[in-house]
Structure formats: structure tokens, C-alpha cells
GROMACS .gro file of C-alpha atoms in nm:
model
  325
    1MET     CA    1  -0.974  -1.479  -2.705
    2LEU     CA    2  -0.688  -1.567  -2.445
    3GLN     CA    3  -0.919  -1.437  -2.153
    4ARG     CA    4  -1.201  -1.655  -2.259
    5VAL     CA    5  -0.985  -1.964  -2.282
    6ALA     CA    6  -0.826  -1.907  -1.949
    7VAL     CA    7  -1.180  -1.843  -1.783
    8PHE     CA    8  -1.305  -2.158  -1.938
    9ALA     CA    9  -0.995  -2.372  -1.832
   10LEU     CA   10  -1.044  -2.235  -1.472
   11ALA     CA   11  -1.427  -2.319  -1.465
   12ALA     CA   12  -1.337  -2.683  -1.607
   13GLY     CA   13  -1.086  -2.706  -1.321
   14GLY     CA   14  -0.800  -2.742  -1.560
   15LEU     CA   15  -0.617  -2.440  -1.462
   16PHE     CA   16  -0.425  -2.439  -1.766
   17ALA     CA   17  -0.189  -2.159  -1.900
   18PHE     CA   18   0.068  -2.096  -2.184
   19THR     CA   19   0.418  -2.023  -2.064
   20ALA     CA   20   0.566  -2.009  -2.390
   21PRO     CA   21   0.426  -1.990  -2.748
   22GLY     CA   22   0.280  -2.337  -2.852
   23THR     CA   23   0.404  -2.509  -2.516
   24ALA     CA   24   0.108  -2.572  -2.297
   25GLN     CA   25   0.206  -2.631  -1.911
   26GLN     CA   26  -0.024  -2.664  -1.612
   27TYR     CA   27   0.025  -2.333  -1.405
   28PRO     CA   28   0.107  -2.366  -1.100
   29SER     CA   29   0.273  -2.702  -1.108
   30ARG     CA   30   0.483  -2.628  -0.811
   31THR     CA   31   0.532  -2.384  -0.497
   32VAL     CA   32   0.479  -2.006  -0.597
   33THR     CA   33   0.634  -1.761  -0.376
   34ILE     CA   34   0.502  -1.424  -0.299
   35VAL     CA   35   0.778  -1.162  -0.181
   36CYS     CA   36   0.684  -0.916   0.068
   37PRO     CA   37   0.906  -0.617   0.144
   38TYR     CA   38   0.811  -0.590   0.495
   39PRO     CA   39   0.839  -0.776   0.804
   40ALA     CA   40   0.589  -1.041   0.941
   41GLY     CA   41   0.266  -0.880   1.093
   42GLY     CA   42   0.236  -0.544   0.892
   43PRO     CA   43  -0.063  -0.464   0.667
   44THR     CA   44   0.119  -0.560   0.385
   45ASP     CA   45   0.246  -0.895   0.512
   46GLN     CA   46  -0.119  -0.981   0.653
   47THR     CA   47  -0.262  -0.884   0.286
   48ALA     CA   48  -0.009  -1.123   0.140
   49ARG     CA   49  -0.096  -1.427   0.352
   50VAL     CA   50  -0.463  -1.377   0.320
   51ILE     CA   51  -0.397  -1.393  -0.088
   52ALA     CA   52  -0.165  -1.680  -0.033
   53ASN     CA   53  -0.393  -1.893   0.172
   54PHE     CA   54  -0.687  -1.829  -0.089
   55LEU     CA   55  -0.439  -1.908  -0.386
   56SER     CA   56  -0.313  -2.233  -0.205
   57LYS     CA   57  -0.664  -2.347  -0.183
   58LYS     CA   58  -0.795  -2.235  -0.516
   59PHE     CA   59  -0.506  -2.383  -0.703
   60ASN     CA   60  -0.430  -2.702  -0.468
   61GLN     CA   61  -0.062  -2.569  -0.460
   62ASN     CA   62   0.169  -2.385  -0.223
   63PHE     CA   63   0.168  -2.025  -0.241
   64ILE     CA   64   0.408  -1.891   0.010
   65VAL     CA   65   0.496  -1.562   0.148
   66GLU     CA   66   0.857  -1.460   0.197
   67ASN     CA   67   0.926  -1.160   0.401
   68VAL     CA   68   1.246  -0.982   0.230
   69THR     CA   69   1.316  -0.662   0.418
   70GLY     CA   70   1.581  -0.387   0.377
   71ALA     CA   71   1.682  -0.086   0.197
   72GLY     CA   72   1.344   0.078   0.181
   73THR     CA   73   1.205  -0.229  -0.003
   74ILE     CA   74   1.418  -0.221  -0.291
   75ILE     CA   75   1.587  -0.572  -0.205
   76ALA     CA   76   1.269  -0.724  -0.226
   77THR     CA   77   1.136  -0.532  -0.533
   78ASN     CA   78   1.454  -0.598  -0.710
   79ARG     CA   79   1.446  -0.998  -0.637
   80VAL     CA   80   1.130  -1.002  -0.810
   81ALA     CA   81   1.215  -0.757  -1.097
   82LYS     CA   82   1.540  -1.002  -1.171
   83ALA     CA   83   1.333  -1.336  -1.108
   84SER     CA   84   1.252  -1.574  -1.404
   85PRO     CA   85   0.911  -1.440  -1.554
   86ASP     CA   86   0.732  -1.761  -1.525
   87GLY     CA   87   0.496  -1.678  -1.241
   88TYR     CA   88   0.661  -1.849  -0.975
   89THR     CA   89   0.795  -1.543  -0.797
   90LEU     CA   90   0.563  -1.254  -0.755
   91LEU     CA   91   0.548  -0.930  -0.545
   92LEU     CA   92   0.295  -0.791  -0.303
   93HIS     CA   93   0.361  -0.418  -0.270
   94ASN     CA   94   0.206  -0.081  -0.208
   95LEU     CA   95   0.207   0.287  -0.284
   96GLN     CA   96   0.565   0.298  -0.158
   97ILE     CA   97   0.690   0.133  -0.471
   98SER     CA   98   0.581   0.440  -0.686
   99VAL     CA   99   0.754   0.657  -0.414
  100ASN     CA  100   1.073   0.496  -0.475
  101ALA     CA  101   1.097   0.545  -0.832
  102THR     CA  102   1.191   0.892  -0.775
  103LEU     CA  103   1.330   0.892  -0.393
  104TYR     CA  104   1.621   0.635  -0.498
  105LYS     CA  105   1.847   0.772  -0.780
  106ASN     CA  106   2.060   0.450  -0.838
  107MET     CA  107   1.823   0.174  -0.838
  108PRO     CA  108   1.890  -0.172  -0.971
  109PHE     CA  109   1.605  -0.226  -1.182
  110ASP     CA  110   1.324   0.018  -1.371
  111THR     CA  111   1.016  -0.027  -1.202
  112THR     CA  112   0.793   0.009  -1.499
  113LYS     CA  113   0.993  -0.168  -1.740
  114ASP     CA  114   1.116  -0.499  -1.505
  115LEU     CA  115   0.768  -0.539  -1.348
  116THR     CA  116   0.414  -0.588  -1.485
  117GLY     CA  117   0.090  -0.550  -1.272
  118VAL     CA  118  -0.146  -0.854  -1.221
  119ILE     CA  119  -0.405  -0.682  -1.011
  120LEU     CA  120  -0.475  -0.399  -0.763
  121VAL     CA  121  -0.568  -0.574  -0.446
  122ASN     CA  122  -0.712  -0.321  -0.177
  123ASN     CA  123  -0.667   0.032  -0.053
  124ASN     CA  124  -0.699   0.237   0.269
  125PRO     CA  125  -0.674   0.615   0.375
  126LEU     CA  126  -0.403   0.699   0.636
  127VAL     CA  127  -0.513   0.822   0.952
  128LEU     CA  128  -0.349   1.124   1.135
  129VAL     CA  129  -0.331   1.061   1.504
  130GLY     CA  130  -0.209   1.239   1.787
  131ARG     CA  131  -0.099   1.210   2.158
  132LYS     CA  132  -0.420   1.169   2.378
  133ASP     CA  133  -0.342   1.491   2.575
  134LEU     CA  134  -0.278   1.719   2.270
  135GLN     CA  135  -0.528   2.032   2.297
  136PRO     CA  136  -0.716   2.038   1.984
  137ASN     CA  137  -0.980   1.764   1.923
  138THR     CA  138  -1.072   1.819   1.570
  139LEU     CA  139  -0.875   1.871   1.248
  140PRO     CA  140  -0.977   2.251   1.207
  141GLU     CA  141  -0.886   2.303   1.558
  142LEU     CA  142  -0.544   2.109   1.530
  143LEU     CA  143  -0.475   2.346   1.222
  144ALA     CA  144  -0.557   2.644   1.376
  145PHE     CA  145  -0.331   2.547   1.660
  146MET     CA  146  -0.032   2.450   1.439
  147LYS     CA  147  -0.021   2.816   1.319
  148LYS     CA  148   0.051   2.916   1.664
  149GLU     CA  149   0.249   2.600   1.806
  150ARG     CA  150   0.523   2.425   1.626
  151LEU     CA  151   0.447   2.028   1.670
  152LYS     CA  152   0.656   1.737   1.623
  153ALA     CA  153   0.527   1.469   1.365
  154ALA     CA  154   0.696   1.119   1.397
  155LEU     CA  155   0.786   0.948   1.064
  156PRO     CA  156   0.792   0.571   0.985
  157GLY     CA  157   1.095   0.641   0.790
  158TYR     CA  158   1.258   0.879   0.566
  159GLY     CA  159   1.070   0.885   0.220
  160ALA     CA  160   0.803   0.655   0.374
  161THR     CA  161   0.426   0.726   0.273
  162GLY     CA  162   0.366   0.879   0.638
  163HIS     CA  163   0.664   1.127   0.555
  164LEU     CA  164   0.498   1.243   0.220
  165ALA     CA  165   0.153   1.260   0.386
  166THR     CA  166   0.292   1.501   0.655
  167THR     CA  167   0.482   1.702   0.434
  168LEU     CA  168   0.152   1.761   0.210
  169VAL     CA  169  -0.015   1.847   0.530
  170ALA     CA  170   0.248   2.106   0.591
  171GLN     CA  171   0.256   2.242   0.262
  172GLU     CA  172  -0.122   2.259   0.194
  173ALA     CA  173  -0.226   2.391   0.536
  174GLU     CA  174   0.105   2.623   0.542
  175VAL     CA  175   0.207   2.539   0.895
  176PRO     CA  176   0.544   2.427   1.002
  177ILE     CA  177   0.612   2.077   1.135
  178ASP     CA  178   0.910   1.928   1.289
  179GLN     CA  179   0.925   1.576   1.157
  180ILE     CA  180   1.117   1.316   1.334
  181PRO     CA  181   1.227   0.990   1.147
  182TYR     CA  182   1.201   0.647   1.299
  183ARG     CA  183   1.308   0.293   1.191
  184GLY     CA  184   0.962   0.190   1.136
  185ALA     CA  185   0.610   0.251   1.262
  186ALA     CA  186   0.630   0.051   1.590
  187PRO     CA  187   0.908   0.279   1.750
  188ALA     CA  188   0.747   0.598   1.602
  189MET     CA  189   0.417   0.475   1.771
  190THR     CA  190   0.576   0.396   2.092
  191ASP     CA  191   0.723   0.743   2.123
  192LEU     CA  192   0.379   0.885   2.047
  193MET     CA  193   0.205   0.730   2.310
  194GLY     CA  194   0.467   0.807   2.533
  195GLY     CA  195   0.432   1.183   2.458
  196HIS     CA  196   0.759   1.231   2.325
  197VAL     CA  197   0.617   1.332   1.977
  198ASP     CA  198   0.266   1.503   1.879
  199LEU     CA  199   0.143   1.347   1.552
  200PHE     CA  200   0.181   1.046   1.340
  201PHE     CA  201   0.010   0.920   1.024
  202GLY     CA  202  -0.077   0.551   1.053
  203THR     CA  203  -0.315   0.294   0.888
  204PRO     CA  204  -0.642   0.219   1.020
  205GLN     CA  205  -0.549  -0.134   1.092
  206SER     CA  206  -0.288   0.012   1.369
  207VAL     CA  207  -0.454   0.314   1.500
  208VAL     CA  208  -0.822   0.253   1.500
  209PRO     CA  209  -0.820   0.027   1.802
  210LEU     CA  210  -0.597   0.274   1.992
  211VAL     CA  211  -0.833   0.577   1.904
  212LYS     CA  212  -1.136   0.377   2.020
  213SER     CA  213  -0.960   0.257   2.374
  214GLY     CA  214  -0.863   0.651   2.443
  215GLU     CA  215  -0.502   0.601   2.400
  216LEU     CA  216  -0.477   0.831   2.085
  217LYS     CA  217  -0.674   1.085   1.933
  218ALA     CA  218  -0.764   1.082   1.562
  219TYR     CA  219  -0.786   1.420   1.360
  220GLY     CA  220  -0.809   1.335   0.978
  221VAL     CA  221  -0.820   1.086   0.703
  222THR     CA  222  -0.683   1.100   0.371
  223SER     CA  223  -0.984   0.999   0.182
  224LYS     CA  224  -1.260   1.187   0.014
  225THR     CA  225  -1.517   1.022   0.254
  226LYS     CA  226  -1.502   0.949   0.627
  227LEU     CA  227  -1.390   0.628   0.755
  228GLU     CA  228  -1.666   0.406   0.861
  229GLN     CA  229  -1.473   0.304   1.181
  230LEU     CA  230  -1.402   0.665   1.279
  231PRO     CA  231  -1.736   0.832   1.173
  232ASN     CA  232  -1.664   1.164   1.359
  233VAL     CA  233  -1.319   1.213   1.216
  234GLU     CA  234  -1.307   1.473   0.930
  235SER     CA  235  -1.159   1.395   0.583
  236PHE     CA  236  -0.855   1.599   0.488
  237VAL     CA  237  -0.965   1.628   0.113
  238LYS     CA  238  -1.288   1.833   0.239
  239VAL     CA  239  -1.060   2.064   0.449
  240LEU     CA  240  -0.736   2.102   0.259
  241GLY     CA  241  -0.848   1.977  -0.094
  242PRO     CA  242  -0.776   1.711  -0.336
  243LYS     CA  243  -0.400   1.680  -0.299
  244LEU     CA  244  -0.469   1.502   0.054
  245GLU     CA  245  -0.622   1.229  -0.106
  246ILE     CA  246  -0.378   0.956  -0.046
  247LEU     CA  247  -0.470   0.590  -0.068
  248TYR     CA  248  -0.240   0.327   0.057
  249TRP     CA  249  -0.291   0.113  -0.199
  250GLN     CA  250  -0.160  -0.248  -0.252
  251ALA     CA  251  -0.106  -0.450  -0.569
  252MET     CA  252   0.053  -0.754  -0.686
  253TYR     CA  253   0.307  -0.776  -0.956
  254ALA     CA  254   0.514  -1.028  -1.180
  255PRO     CA  255   0.844  -1.001  -1.361
  256ALA     CA  256   0.800  -0.811  -1.672
  257GLY     CA  257   0.805  -1.076  -1.966
  258THR     CA  258   0.568  -1.310  -1.770
  259SER     CA  259   0.307  -1.491  -2.025
  260GLU     CA  260  -0.010  -1.305  -2.089
  261ALA     CA  261  -0.176  -1.617  -1.994
  262VAL     CA  262  -0.007  -1.661  -1.658
  263ILE     CA  263  -0.096  -1.306  -1.571
  264LYS     CA  264  -0.470  -1.375  -1.668
  265THR     CA  265  -0.455  -1.713  -1.473
  266LEU     CA  266  -0.353  -1.514  -1.169
  267ASN     CA  267  -0.582  -1.231  -1.227
  268VAL     CA  268  -0.892  -1.446  -1.250
  269ALA     CA  269  -0.792  -1.634  -0.937
  270MET     CA  270  -0.740  -1.306  -0.752
  271GLN     CA  271  -1.062  -1.149  -0.860
  272GLU     CA  272  -1.231  -1.438  -0.689
  273ALA     CA  273  -0.996  -1.374  -0.390
  274VAL     CA  274  -1.098  -1.019  -0.360
  275SER     CA  275  -1.484  -1.089  -0.418
  276ASP     CA  276  -1.467  -1.371  -0.154
  277PRO     CA  277  -1.714  -1.253   0.132
  278THR     CA  278  -1.502  -1.391   0.400
  279ILE     CA  279  -1.215  -1.196   0.298
  280ILE     CA  280  -1.403  -0.883   0.247
  281LYS     CA  281  -1.575  -0.891   0.582
  282THR     CA  282  -1.214  -0.922   0.725
  283TRP     CA  283  -1.086  -0.632   0.508
  284ASP     CA  284  -1.390  -0.407   0.586
  285THR     CA  285  -1.340  -0.435   0.966
  286GLU     CA  286  -0.967  -0.338   0.912
  287GLY     CA  287  -1.055  -0.045   0.700
  288PHE     CA  288  -0.947  -0.189   0.351
  289PHE     CA  289  -1.168  -0.088   0.040
  290ILE     CA  290  -1.178  -0.317  -0.270
  291TYR     CA  291  -1.104  -0.180  -0.593
  292PRO     CA  292  -1.432  -0.179  -0.834
  293LYS     CA  293  -1.448  -0.439  -1.096
  294GLU     CA  294  -1.300  -0.197  -1.378
  295MET     CA  295  -0.996  -0.130  -1.186
  296ARG     CA  296  -0.877  -0.506  -1.099
  297THR     CA  297  -0.717  -0.571  -1.439
  298PRO     CA  298  -0.326  -0.566  -1.495
  299ALA     CA  299  -0.388  -0.275  -1.727
  300ALA     CA  300  -0.516  -0.065  -1.464
  301ALA     CA  301  -0.250  -0.189  -1.209
  302ASN     CA  302   0.010  -0.076  -1.437
  303ALA     CA  303  -0.167   0.249  -1.532
  304LEU     CA  304  -0.204   0.342  -1.149
  305LEU     CA  305   0.170   0.291  -1.078
  306LYS     CA  306   0.256   0.504  -1.374
  307SER     CA  307   0.049   0.788  -1.261
  308GLU     CA  308   0.157   0.768  -0.882
  309ILE     CA  309   0.501   0.760  -0.996
  310VAL     CA  310   0.434   1.091  -1.156
  311ARG     CA  311   0.247   1.210  -0.859
  312TRP     CA  312   0.494   1.158  -0.577
  313GLY     CA  313   0.762   1.236  -0.785
  314GLN     CA  314   0.654   1.593  -0.810
  315VAL     CA  315   0.605   1.602  -0.423
  316ILE     CA  316   0.967   1.478  -0.382
  317ARG     CA  317   1.104   1.723  -0.593
  318ASP     CA  318   0.898   2.017  -0.481
  319ASN     CA  319   1.000   1.934  -0.130
  320ASN     CA  320   1.351   1.844  -0.189
  321ILE     CA  321   1.309   1.499  -0.021
  322HIS     CA  322   1.606   1.262  -0.070
  323VAL     CA  323   1.798   0.968   0.056
  324ASP     CA  324   2.157   0.890   0.095
  325GLN     CA  325   2.256   0.558  -0.102
   0.00000   0.00000   0.00000
């Protein structure tokens, strides 16, 4: 019944939600902050700004993006986890939030208890790229080459998604890889293009233009199917198996305790956002995929987070990955 009421209110232009039992209040009635745990310009920040722009127009109210960086995204996540559960402080995060639940031992919040999902926004695979003068040209050739030659892989950070993807390749292909951590993707890419390292896992948004211009070679994508922008690049899943299906998903969260009505109001609006033809076209060009409708519920967002915590926790333990705190 709550969902029917929320949908009716949206259709009628009222946009009403209940922030406390028996107390009606218009939501949103003031500025909403979407916290992004990454610097401006990156894929998560870009997604957050697309969403903020849509929601600002949808609700005729300001939705602003605030970039809160540091401590492997812990600072930003903690801010939202400890925020008032009123729907005015939201978090736009990605797969890394599930990794951190195991990677960091002394976090100031409980990921699944202090946050609640609003919606799974989109996802994209990772792309393994190499310096342009690296000898192999295909994924099978690269894996065979790596059994004879020890290559250097740049990491965007210790414990980052690219680190875990590189670790899984080494594990499943049974090849040694020297992993070199950097302070972010930008310096890692700079050294890759300068020939100081050999390989790097990046997002399609960051590497596809460089592959098409001939500045980098692309070897594999971490999805079951090939990437439309790189039709000749093989799927890691086909070559190394299902463990290499790695989707860099992005999702919106609110503080735990946020009223069900506010969550539903946000979810309904976000459903419209991810169904908007202009947004779909932009994300398709950038290599993002939209989740099917049945996975765009708050329950699905919470379920994926829990399953990903289990998955990446096992990878971290199996490979003795840890960070100093």
C-alpha cells in the first residue's frame, strides 16, 4: 500500500512522504546532499552529478554533490552512516564499499547495519589494458606470455578493485604478477603510458578512448560478454571462468533508519532517472549498463551489497590482503 501511495503522490505532483509515523511532510523540502567518496571527474563523481541534475529538476529542489575523499572512501561512508536518517544526506558509492567491509578491520561504522540501499544505479566491467609496445595482442597470447615473462601491473591503490581483479587473474591463470600500487588511477595510467609498467585494470570510461587511439592495448573485459566499444577484446569469464566476472557497480545508499516512504520516494525518482533516454544514451556510450527493473529495488541493493561483502571477503582472506590502519 505504501508503494501505491508514493507512486500516486508522485504522479499527482505532490511528492509527499512520511518521515515519522503519522507526520506528513513534503520531501524534499530543502537541499539534499549526495556524498561522493571520490574526487571530481571520476566515474562515480560523474554518475553522482548526472543523478543530482535529474533529481534537482524532478523535485524542483537542489540536489548537490559533495566530494569527500580520503581513507579509502571510509571518511565519506562514515559521514553518511552517521548522518540523520531523514533522506537529506545520501551516498553514491560503488563495489569498493563491499571490499572495505573486510579490508579495514577497525571501521567506525557497520556497513550493512548503518546504511540501507536505495537503488542499484548502473555497472560496467573492468578492462585490462597494456602498454602499446607489449608483445602479446590477445588475452590468450598475454596469459601464455606471462607464464614465461614476469610483468608489472599498476594498481590504482592497495585494496582497490583493480588490485583485486589483478590478484584474481594471477590466481586463476596461475601466473606471477608484480603488483605496483599507486595513489589513484591517474598516476598509474601515466606510468603505464610511459612504459614504466605493463598492465592496468581500468574502467571503460578511462581506457576505451586510449585503446581506440592506439596509445594502449586492450586484452580482456571482466564481463560474460564482450564490450560493445571493444568488440574484438575477449571476455575473461570465457577464458578463465566465472570468478573473473567483476562488475564495477554503483549504488545509492541512505543512513539506516531512513523512513520507508522516503526510500520509496527516492527509488521511484531514481527509477525514472535510469530510464531516461538521454541518461541511457550517455551511459551506453561510456560503457555503463543499467540494471534490469527487478534489480532496481532497495531490497536488491541491500542483497547485492551483502553478497559482494562475502565474495570479496573470501578473496581478501585467500590472498592475505590487508591495509595498515
